[in-house]
Tab-separated table of C-alpha atoms and ligand atoms in Angstrom:
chain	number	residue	atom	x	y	z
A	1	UNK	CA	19.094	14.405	-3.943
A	2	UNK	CA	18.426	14.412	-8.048
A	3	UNK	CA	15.070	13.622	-9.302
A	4	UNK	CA	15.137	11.993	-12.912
A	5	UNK	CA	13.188	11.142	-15.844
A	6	UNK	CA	10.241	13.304	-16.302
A	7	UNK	CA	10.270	15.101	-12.815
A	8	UNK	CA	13.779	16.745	-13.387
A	9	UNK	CA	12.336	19.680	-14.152
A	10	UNK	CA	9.760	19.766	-11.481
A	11	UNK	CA	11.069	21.868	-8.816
A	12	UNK	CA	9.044	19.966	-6.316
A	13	UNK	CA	8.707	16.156	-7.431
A	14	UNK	CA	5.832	14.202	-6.307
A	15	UNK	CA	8.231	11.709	-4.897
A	16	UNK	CA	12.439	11.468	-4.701
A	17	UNK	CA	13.212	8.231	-2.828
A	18	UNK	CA	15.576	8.484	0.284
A	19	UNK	CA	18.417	5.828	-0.182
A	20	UNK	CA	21.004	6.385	2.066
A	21	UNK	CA	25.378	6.192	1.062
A	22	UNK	CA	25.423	3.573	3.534
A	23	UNK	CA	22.359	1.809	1.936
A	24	UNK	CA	24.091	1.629	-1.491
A	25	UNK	CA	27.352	0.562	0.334
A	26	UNK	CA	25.477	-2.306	2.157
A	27	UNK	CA	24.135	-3.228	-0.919
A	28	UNK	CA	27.315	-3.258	-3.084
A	29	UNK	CA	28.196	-5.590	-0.131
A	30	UNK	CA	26.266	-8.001	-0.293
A	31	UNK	CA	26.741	-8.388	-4.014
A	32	UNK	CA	30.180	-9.183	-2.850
A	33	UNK	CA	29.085	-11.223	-0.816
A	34	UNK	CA	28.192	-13.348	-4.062
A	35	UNK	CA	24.737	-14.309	-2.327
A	36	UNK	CA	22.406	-12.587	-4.817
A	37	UNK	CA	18.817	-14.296	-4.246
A	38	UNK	CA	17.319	-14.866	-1.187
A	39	UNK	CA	19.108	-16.185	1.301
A	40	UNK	CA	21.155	-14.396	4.692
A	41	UNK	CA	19.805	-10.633	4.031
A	42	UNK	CA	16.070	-11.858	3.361
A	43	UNK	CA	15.896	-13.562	6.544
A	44	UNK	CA	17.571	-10.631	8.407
A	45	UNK	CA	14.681	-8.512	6.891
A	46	UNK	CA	12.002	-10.541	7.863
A	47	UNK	CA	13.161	-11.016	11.297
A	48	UNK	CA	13.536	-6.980	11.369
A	49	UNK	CA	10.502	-6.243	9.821
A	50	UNK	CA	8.218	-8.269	12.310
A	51	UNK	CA	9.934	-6.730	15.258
A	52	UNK	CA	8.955	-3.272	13.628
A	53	UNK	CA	5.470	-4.226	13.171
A	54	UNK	CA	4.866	-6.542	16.167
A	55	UNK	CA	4.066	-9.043	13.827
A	56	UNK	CA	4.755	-13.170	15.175
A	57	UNK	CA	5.735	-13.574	11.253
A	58	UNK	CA	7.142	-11.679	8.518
A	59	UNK	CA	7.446	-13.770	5.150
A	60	UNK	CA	9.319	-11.141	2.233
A	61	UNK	CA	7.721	-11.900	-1.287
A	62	UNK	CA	8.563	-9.381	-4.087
A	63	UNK	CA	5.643	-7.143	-4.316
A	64	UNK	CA	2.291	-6.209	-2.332
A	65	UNK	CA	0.424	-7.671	-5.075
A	66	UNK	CA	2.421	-11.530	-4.778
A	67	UNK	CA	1.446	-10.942	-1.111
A	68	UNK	CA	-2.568	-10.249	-1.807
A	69	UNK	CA	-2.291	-13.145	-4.077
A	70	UNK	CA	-0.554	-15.637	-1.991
A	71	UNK	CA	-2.989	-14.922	0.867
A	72	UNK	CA	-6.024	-15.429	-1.576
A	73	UNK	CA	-4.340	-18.796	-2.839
A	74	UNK	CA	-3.046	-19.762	1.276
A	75	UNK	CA	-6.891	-19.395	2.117
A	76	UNK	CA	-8.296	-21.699	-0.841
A	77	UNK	CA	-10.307	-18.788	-2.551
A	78	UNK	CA	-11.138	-19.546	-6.080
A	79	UNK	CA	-14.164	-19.952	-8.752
A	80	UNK	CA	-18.014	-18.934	-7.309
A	81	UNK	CA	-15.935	-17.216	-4.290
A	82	UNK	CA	-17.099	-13.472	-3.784
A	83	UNK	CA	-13.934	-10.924	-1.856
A	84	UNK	CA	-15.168	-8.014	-1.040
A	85	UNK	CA	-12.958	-4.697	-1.895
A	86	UNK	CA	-13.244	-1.045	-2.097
A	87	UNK	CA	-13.035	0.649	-5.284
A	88	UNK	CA	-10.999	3.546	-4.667
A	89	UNK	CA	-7.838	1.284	-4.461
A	90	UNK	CA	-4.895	0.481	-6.701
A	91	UNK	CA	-5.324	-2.122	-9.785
A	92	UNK	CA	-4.180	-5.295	-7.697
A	93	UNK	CA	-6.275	-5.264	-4.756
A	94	UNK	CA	-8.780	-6.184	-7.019
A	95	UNK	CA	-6.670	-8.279	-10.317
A	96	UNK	CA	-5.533	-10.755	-7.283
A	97	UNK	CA	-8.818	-11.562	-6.812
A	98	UNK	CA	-9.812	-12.355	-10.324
A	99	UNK	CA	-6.145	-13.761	-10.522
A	100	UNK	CA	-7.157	-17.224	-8.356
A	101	UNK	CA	-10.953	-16.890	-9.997
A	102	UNK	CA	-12.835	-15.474	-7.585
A	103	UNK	CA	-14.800	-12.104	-8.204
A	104	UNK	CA	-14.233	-8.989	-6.401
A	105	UNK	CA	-17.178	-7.639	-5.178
A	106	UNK	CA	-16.442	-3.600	-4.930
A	107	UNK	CA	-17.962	-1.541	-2.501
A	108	UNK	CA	-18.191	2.266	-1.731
A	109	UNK	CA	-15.460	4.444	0.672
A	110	UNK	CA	-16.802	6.753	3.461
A	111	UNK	CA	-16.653	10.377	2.251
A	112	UNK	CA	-14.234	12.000	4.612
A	113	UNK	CA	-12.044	9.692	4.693
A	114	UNK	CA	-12.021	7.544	1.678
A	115	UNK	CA	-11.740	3.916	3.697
A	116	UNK	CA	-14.255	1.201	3.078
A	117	UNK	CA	-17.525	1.750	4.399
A	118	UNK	CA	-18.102	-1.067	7.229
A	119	UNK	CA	-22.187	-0.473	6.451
A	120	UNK	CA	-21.200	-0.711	2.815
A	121	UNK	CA	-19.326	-4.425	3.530
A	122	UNK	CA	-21.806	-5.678	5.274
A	123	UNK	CA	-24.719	-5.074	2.382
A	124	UNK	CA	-22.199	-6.311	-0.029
A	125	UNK	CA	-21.901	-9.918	1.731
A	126	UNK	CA	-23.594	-12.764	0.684
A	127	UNK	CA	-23.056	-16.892	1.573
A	128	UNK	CA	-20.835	-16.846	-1.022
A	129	UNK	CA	-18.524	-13.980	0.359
A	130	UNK	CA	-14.925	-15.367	1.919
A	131	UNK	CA	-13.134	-12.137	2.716
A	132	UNK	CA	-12.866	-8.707	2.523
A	133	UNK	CA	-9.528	-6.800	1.495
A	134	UNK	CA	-9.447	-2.918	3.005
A	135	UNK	CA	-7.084	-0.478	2.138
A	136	UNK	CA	-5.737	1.338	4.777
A	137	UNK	CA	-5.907	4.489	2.346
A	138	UNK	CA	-2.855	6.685	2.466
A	139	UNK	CA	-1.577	5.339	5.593
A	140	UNK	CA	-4.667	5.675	7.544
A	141	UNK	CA	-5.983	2.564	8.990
A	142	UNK	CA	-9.427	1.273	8.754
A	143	UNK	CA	-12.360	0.988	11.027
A	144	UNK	CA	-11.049	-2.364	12.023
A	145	UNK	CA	-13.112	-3.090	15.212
A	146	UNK	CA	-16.176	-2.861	12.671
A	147	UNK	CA	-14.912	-4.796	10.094
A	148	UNK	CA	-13.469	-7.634	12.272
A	149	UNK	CA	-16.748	-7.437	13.977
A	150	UNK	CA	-18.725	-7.985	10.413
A	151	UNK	CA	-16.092	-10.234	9.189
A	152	UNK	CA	-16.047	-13.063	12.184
A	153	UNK	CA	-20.282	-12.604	11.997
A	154	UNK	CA	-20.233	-13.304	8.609
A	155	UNK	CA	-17.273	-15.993	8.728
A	156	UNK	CA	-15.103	-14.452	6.333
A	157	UNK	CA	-11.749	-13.302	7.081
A	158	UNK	CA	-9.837	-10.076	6.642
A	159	UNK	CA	-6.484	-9.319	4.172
A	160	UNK	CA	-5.559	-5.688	4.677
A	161	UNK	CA	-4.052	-4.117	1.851
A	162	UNK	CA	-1.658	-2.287	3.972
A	163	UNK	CA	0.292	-0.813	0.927
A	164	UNK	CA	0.172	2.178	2.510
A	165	UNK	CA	0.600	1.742	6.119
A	166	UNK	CA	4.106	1.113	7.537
A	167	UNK	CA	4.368	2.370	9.967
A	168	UNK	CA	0.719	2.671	11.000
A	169	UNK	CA	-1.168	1.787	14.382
A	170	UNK	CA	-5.094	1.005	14.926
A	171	UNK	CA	-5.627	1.384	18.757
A	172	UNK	CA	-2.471	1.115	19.711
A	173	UNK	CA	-1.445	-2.182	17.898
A	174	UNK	CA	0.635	-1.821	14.856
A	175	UNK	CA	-0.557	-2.938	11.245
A	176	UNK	CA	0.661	-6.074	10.748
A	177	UNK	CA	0.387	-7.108	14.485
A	178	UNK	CA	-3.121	-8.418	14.429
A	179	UNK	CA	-4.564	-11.864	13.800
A	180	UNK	CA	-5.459	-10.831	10.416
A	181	UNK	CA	-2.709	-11.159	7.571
A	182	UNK	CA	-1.488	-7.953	6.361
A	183	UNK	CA	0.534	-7.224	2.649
A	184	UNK	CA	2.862	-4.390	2.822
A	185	UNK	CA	4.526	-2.693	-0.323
A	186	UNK	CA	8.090	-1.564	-0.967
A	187	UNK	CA	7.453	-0.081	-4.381
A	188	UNK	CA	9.806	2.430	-5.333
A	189	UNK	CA	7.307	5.378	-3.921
A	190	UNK	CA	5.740	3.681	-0.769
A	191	UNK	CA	6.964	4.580	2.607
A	192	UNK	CA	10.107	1.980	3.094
A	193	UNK	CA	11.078	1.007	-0.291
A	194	UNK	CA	13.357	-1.859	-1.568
A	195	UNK	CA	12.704	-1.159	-5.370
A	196	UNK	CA	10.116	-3.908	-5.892
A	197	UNK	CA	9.017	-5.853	-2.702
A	198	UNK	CA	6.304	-6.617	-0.334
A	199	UNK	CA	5.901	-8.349	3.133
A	200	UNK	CA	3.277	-11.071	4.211
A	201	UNK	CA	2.377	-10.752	7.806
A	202	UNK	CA	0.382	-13.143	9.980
A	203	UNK	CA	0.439	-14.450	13.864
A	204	UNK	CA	-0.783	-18.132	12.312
A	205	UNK	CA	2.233	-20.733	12.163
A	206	UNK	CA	0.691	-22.420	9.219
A	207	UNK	CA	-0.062	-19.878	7.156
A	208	UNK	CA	3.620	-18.486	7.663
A	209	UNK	CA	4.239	-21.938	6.726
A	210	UNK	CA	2.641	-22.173	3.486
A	211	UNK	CA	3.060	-19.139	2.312
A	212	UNK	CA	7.025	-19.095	2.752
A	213	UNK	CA	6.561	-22.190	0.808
A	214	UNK	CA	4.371	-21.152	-2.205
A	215	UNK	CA	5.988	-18.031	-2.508
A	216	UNK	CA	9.505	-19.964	-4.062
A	217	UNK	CA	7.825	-22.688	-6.456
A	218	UNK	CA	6.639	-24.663	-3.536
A	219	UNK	CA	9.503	-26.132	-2.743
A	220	UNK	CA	9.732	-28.102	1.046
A	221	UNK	CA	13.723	-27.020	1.398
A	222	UNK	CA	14.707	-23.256	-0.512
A	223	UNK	CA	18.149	-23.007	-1.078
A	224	UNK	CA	19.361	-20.779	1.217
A	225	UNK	CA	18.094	-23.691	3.753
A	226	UNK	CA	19.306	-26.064	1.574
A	227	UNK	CA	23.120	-24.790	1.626
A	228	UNK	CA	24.196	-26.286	4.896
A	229	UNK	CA	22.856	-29.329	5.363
A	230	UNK	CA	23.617	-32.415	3.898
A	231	UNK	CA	22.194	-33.809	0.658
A	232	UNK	CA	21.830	-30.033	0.503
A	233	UNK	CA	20.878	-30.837	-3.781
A	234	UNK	CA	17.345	-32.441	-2.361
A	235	UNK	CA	14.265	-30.878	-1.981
A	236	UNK	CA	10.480	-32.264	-1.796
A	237	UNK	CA	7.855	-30.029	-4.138
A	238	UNK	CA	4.905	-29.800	-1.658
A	239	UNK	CA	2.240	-28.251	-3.964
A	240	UNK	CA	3.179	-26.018	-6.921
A	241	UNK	CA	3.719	-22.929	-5.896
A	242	UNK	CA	4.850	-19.163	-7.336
A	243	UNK	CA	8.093	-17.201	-8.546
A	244	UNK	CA	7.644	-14.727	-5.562
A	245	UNK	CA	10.662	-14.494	-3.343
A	246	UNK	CA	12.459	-10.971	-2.194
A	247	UNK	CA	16.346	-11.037	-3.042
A	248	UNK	CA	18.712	-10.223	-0.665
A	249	UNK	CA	19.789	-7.147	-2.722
A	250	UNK	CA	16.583	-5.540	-2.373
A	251	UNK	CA	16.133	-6.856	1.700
A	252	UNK	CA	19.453	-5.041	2.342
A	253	UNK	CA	17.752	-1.954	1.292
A	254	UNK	CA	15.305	-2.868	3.059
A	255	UNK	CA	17.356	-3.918	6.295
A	256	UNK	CA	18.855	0.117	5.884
A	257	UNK	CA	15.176	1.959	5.361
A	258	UNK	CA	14.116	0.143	8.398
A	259	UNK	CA	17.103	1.770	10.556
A	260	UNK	CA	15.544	4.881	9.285
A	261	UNK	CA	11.814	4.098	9.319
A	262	UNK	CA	11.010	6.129	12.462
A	263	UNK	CA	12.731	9.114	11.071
A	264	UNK	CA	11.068	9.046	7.586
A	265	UNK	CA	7.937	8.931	9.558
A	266	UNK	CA	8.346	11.817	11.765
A	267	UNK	CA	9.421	14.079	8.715
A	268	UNK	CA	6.041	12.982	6.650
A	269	UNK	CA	4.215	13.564	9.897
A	270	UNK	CA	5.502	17.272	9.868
A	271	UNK	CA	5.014	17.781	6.439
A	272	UNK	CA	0.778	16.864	7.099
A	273	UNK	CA	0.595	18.888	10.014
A	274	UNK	CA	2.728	21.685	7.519
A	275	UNK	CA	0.176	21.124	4.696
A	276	UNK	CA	-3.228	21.035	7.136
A	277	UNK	CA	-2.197	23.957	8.478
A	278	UNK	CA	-1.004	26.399	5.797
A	279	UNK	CA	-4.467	24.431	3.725
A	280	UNK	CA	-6.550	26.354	6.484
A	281	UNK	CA	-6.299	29.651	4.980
A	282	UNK	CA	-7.055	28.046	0.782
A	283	UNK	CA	-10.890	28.156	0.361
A	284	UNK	CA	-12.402	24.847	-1.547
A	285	UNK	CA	-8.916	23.273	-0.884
A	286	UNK	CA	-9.493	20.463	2.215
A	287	UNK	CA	-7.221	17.393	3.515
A	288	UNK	CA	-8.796	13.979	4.130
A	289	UNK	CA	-10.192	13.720	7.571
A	290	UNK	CA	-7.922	12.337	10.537
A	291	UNK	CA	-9.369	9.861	12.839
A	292	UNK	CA	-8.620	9.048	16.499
A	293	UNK	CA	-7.249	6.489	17.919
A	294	UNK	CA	-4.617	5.839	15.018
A	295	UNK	CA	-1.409	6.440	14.133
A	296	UNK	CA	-1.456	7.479	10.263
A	297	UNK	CA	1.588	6.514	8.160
A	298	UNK	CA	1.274	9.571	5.882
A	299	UNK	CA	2.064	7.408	2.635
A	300	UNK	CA	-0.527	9.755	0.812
A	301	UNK	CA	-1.572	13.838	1.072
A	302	UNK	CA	-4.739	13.971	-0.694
A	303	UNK	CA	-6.576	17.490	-0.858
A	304	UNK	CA	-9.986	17.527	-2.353
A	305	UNK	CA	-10.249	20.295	-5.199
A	306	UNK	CA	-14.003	22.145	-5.116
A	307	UNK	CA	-14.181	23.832	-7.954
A	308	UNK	CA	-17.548	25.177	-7.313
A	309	UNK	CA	-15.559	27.261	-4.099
A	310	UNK	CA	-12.420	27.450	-6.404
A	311	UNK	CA	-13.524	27.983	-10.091
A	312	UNK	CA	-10.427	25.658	-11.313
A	313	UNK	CA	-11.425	21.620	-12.304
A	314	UNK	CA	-9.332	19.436	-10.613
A	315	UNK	CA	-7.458	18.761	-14.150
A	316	UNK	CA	-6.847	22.188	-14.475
A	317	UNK	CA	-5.544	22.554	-10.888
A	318	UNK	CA	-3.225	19.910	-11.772
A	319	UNK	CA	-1.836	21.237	-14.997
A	320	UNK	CA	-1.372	24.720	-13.578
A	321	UNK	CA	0.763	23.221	-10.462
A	322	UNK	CA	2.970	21.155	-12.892
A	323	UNK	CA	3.394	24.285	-14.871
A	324	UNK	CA	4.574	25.932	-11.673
A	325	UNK	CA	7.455	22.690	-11.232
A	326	UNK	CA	4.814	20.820	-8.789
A	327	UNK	CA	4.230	16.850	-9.152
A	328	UNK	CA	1.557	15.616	-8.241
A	329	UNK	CA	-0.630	12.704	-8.749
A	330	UNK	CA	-4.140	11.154	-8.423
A	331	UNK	CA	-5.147	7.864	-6.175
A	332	UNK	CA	-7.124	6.658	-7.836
A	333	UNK	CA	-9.369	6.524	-10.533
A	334	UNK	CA	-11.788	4.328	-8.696
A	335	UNK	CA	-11.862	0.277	-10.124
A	336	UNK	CA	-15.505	0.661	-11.490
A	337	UNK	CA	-14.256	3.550	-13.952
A	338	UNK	CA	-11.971	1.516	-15.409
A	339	UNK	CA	-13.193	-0.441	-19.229
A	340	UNK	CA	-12.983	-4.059	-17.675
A	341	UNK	CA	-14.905	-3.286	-14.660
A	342	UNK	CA	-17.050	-1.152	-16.287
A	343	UNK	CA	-17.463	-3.022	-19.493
A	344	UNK	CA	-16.681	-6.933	-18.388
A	345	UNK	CA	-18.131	-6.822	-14.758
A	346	UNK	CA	-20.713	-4.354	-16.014
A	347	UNK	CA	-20.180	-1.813	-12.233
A	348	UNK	CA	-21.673	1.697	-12.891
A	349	UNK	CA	-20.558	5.120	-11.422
A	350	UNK	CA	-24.057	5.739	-9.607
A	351	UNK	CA	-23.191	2.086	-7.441
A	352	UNK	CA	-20.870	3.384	-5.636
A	353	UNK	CA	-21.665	7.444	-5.614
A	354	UNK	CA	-19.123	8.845	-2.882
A	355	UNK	CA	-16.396	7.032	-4.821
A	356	UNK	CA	-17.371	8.646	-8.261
A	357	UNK	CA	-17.349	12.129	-6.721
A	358	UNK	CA	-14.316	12.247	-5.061
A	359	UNK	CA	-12.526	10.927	-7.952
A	360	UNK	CA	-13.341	14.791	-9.916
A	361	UNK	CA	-12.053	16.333	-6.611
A	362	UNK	CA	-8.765	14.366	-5.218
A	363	UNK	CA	-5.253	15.361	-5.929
A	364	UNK	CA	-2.150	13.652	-3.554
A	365	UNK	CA	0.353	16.238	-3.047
A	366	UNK	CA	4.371	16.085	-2.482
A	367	UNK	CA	4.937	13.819	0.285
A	368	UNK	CA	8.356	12.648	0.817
A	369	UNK	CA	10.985	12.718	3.615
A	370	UNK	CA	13.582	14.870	2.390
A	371	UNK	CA	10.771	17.845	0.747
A	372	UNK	CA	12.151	20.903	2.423
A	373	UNK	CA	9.626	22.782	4.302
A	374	UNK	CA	9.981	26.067	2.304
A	375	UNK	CA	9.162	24.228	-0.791
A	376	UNK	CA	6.477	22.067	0.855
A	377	UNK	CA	4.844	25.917	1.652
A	378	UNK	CA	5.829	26.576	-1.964
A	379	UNK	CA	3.236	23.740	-2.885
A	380	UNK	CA	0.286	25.701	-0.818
A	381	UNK	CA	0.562	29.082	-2.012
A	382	UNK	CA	0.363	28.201	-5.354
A	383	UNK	CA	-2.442	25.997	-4.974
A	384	UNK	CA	-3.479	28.735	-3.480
A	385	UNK	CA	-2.754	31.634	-6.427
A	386	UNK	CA	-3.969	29.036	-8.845
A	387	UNK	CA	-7.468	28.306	-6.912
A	388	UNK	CA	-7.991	32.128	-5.795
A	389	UNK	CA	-7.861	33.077	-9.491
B	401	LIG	C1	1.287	-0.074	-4.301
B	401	LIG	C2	0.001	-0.749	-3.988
B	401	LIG	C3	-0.195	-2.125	-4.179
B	401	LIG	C4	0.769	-2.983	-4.917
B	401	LIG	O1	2.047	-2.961	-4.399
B	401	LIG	P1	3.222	-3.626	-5.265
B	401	LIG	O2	4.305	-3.811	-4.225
B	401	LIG	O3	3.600	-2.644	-6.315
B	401	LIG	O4	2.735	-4.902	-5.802
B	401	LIG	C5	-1.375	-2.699	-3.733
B	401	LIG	N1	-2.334	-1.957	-3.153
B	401	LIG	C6	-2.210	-0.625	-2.989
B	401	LIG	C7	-3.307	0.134	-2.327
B	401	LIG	C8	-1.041	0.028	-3.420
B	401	LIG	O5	-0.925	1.352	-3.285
């Protein structure tokens, strides 16, 4: 498997893709197949997506952040709207908000775990509050049952940034399965890739309806529906909608990384219990907290780095493993230390405290399929050397 760019000298990259020979050869296929856009493969993927999720509906858009947007626009949220969202999350859970007008409200993470703290939701909501966006960080999911609970109280509904969590279960039931809608990502580095891509799920019929809809300029007939029938030129422009539909190139990747999705899972599950494990005997080194009652999709490994215990910063940690030929990266620097939040929305690092400090401590290992076990050992003993010293 060769890494590129930057990481080919790393001798453990923080991420190599898995894309199969027989992935590549679908895909040369359906270029053959001189159906480029969306059209046969797209609906294939759907359909094979929401059987892998349980979900009633499955609508492909190209990205997680088209997805977060379209269920903002789908559920009318706009100017003097609040959405509440945590601010240890990636740039769009929050720029989708602002996107249709509306102004994300951030809130704090709980400190073991670094999902959004239910307690913290509900001080954040006010009358003006429609919905709340968690991220099911890493691959972890939320504390749903509390959130739904807070959410239907307060009338506002639930999009879960579930970037991170294919293939992930809350109490038994699969992300994506629930009444809520769900965004998945297929960035190159998430945990079923198709390049660029994302997934919409939802149980409601109209939403499905809409969405598939805005997501391809709006248009009542999309031409892959269009092709058969007769008059097959016409097409009725329902409300204006977005440039957000998934090609059937990247669903045919997609269609082969879900054949494989159960393996992929099982390795990254090995590789946790591999890190955990070895992370046991590296003082000031500690994993994120695992809850019960969840399956965890293992999108993220994220160690917190005490340098009180170790003597290293967390910067220094990280220089000193990518010295040794280790990748690794940081998720995230939270939204309020960023110049527009800080400066234009005027958030402060003491608002949201548990956020602040873990962002000085955090650093998300090697986590990929194919990482060979020796190496993934590799990574802990010299985090190890390099914290001991
Ligand atoms: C990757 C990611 C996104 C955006 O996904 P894209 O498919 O790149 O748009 C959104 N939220 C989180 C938490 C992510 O990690």
């Amino acid at each position: 498997m060769a890494a590129s760019f930057e990481e080919q000298a790393l001798k453990v990259p923080f991420f190599v893709p898995d894309i199969s020979e027989s992935e590549i050869d679908a895909v040369a296929a359906t270029i053959r197949s001189n159906w480029l856009t969306s059209g046969p493969k797209m609906a294939e993927f759907q359909s094979a997506f929401a059987e892998a999720v349980q979900a009633k509906h499955a609508i492909a858009v190209n990205s997680c952040t088209a997805a977060l947007h379209l269920a903002l626009v789908e559920a009318g949220i706009g100017p003097g709207d609040e959405v509440i969202v945590p601010s240890m999350t990636f740039a769009a859970t929050a720029a989708t908000v602002l996107h249709v007008g509306a102004r994300p409200v951030l809130v704090d993470i709980e400190p073991g775990t670094f999902l959004i703290d239910p307690d913290a939701v509900e001080r954040a909501a006010t009358t003006r509050t429609r919905a709340v966006i968690p991220v099911h960080y890493g691959g972890q999911p939320c504390e749903m049952d509390s959130l739904e609970a807070i959410a239907s109280h307060r009338n506002m509904i639930i999009i879960e940034d579930a970037a991170h969590a294919f293939p992930a279960e809350y109490r038994g039931r699969r992300i994506g399965s629930s009444s809520n809608v769900a965004c998945f990502s297929f960035y190159a580095n998430k945990t079923l890739t198709t390049g660029e891509g994302g997934m919409l799920t939802t149980a409601d019929d109209e939403i499905a309806e809409r969405v598939s809809r805005l997501r391809l300029h709006g248009l009542s007939r999309q031409a892959w529906e269009r092709f058969s029938v007769s008059k097959s030129w016409d097409y009725d422009i329902a409300e204006p909608g977005y440039k957000y539909n998934l090609t059937d190139i990247a669903s045919t990747i997609g269609l082969g990384q879900l054949v494989r999705a159960d393996d992929f899972w099982k390795k990254r599950q090995l590789l946790a219990e591999l890190y955990t494990d070895l992370l046991t005997d590296v003082p000031g080194v500690e994993p994120l907290a695992v809850l019960p009652n969840r399956k965890h999709a293992w999108h993220l490994f994220v160690v917190q780095v005490d340098s009180q215990i170790t003597g290293v910063d967390r910067d220094t940690t990280i220089d000193r493993l990518n010295e040794a030929g280790i990748g690794t990266s940081v998720h995230y620097r939270p939204l309020h230390m960023h110049s527009y939040y800080r400066d234009v929305m005027g958030y402060r690092p003491e608002d949201f405290p548990v956020s602040t400090a873990a962002f000085d401590r955090i650093i998300s290992l090697p986590l990929w399929p194919g990482l060979d076990h020796d190496l993934a050992s590799a990574v802990i003993e010299t985090l190890a050397d390099i914290t001991r010293s």
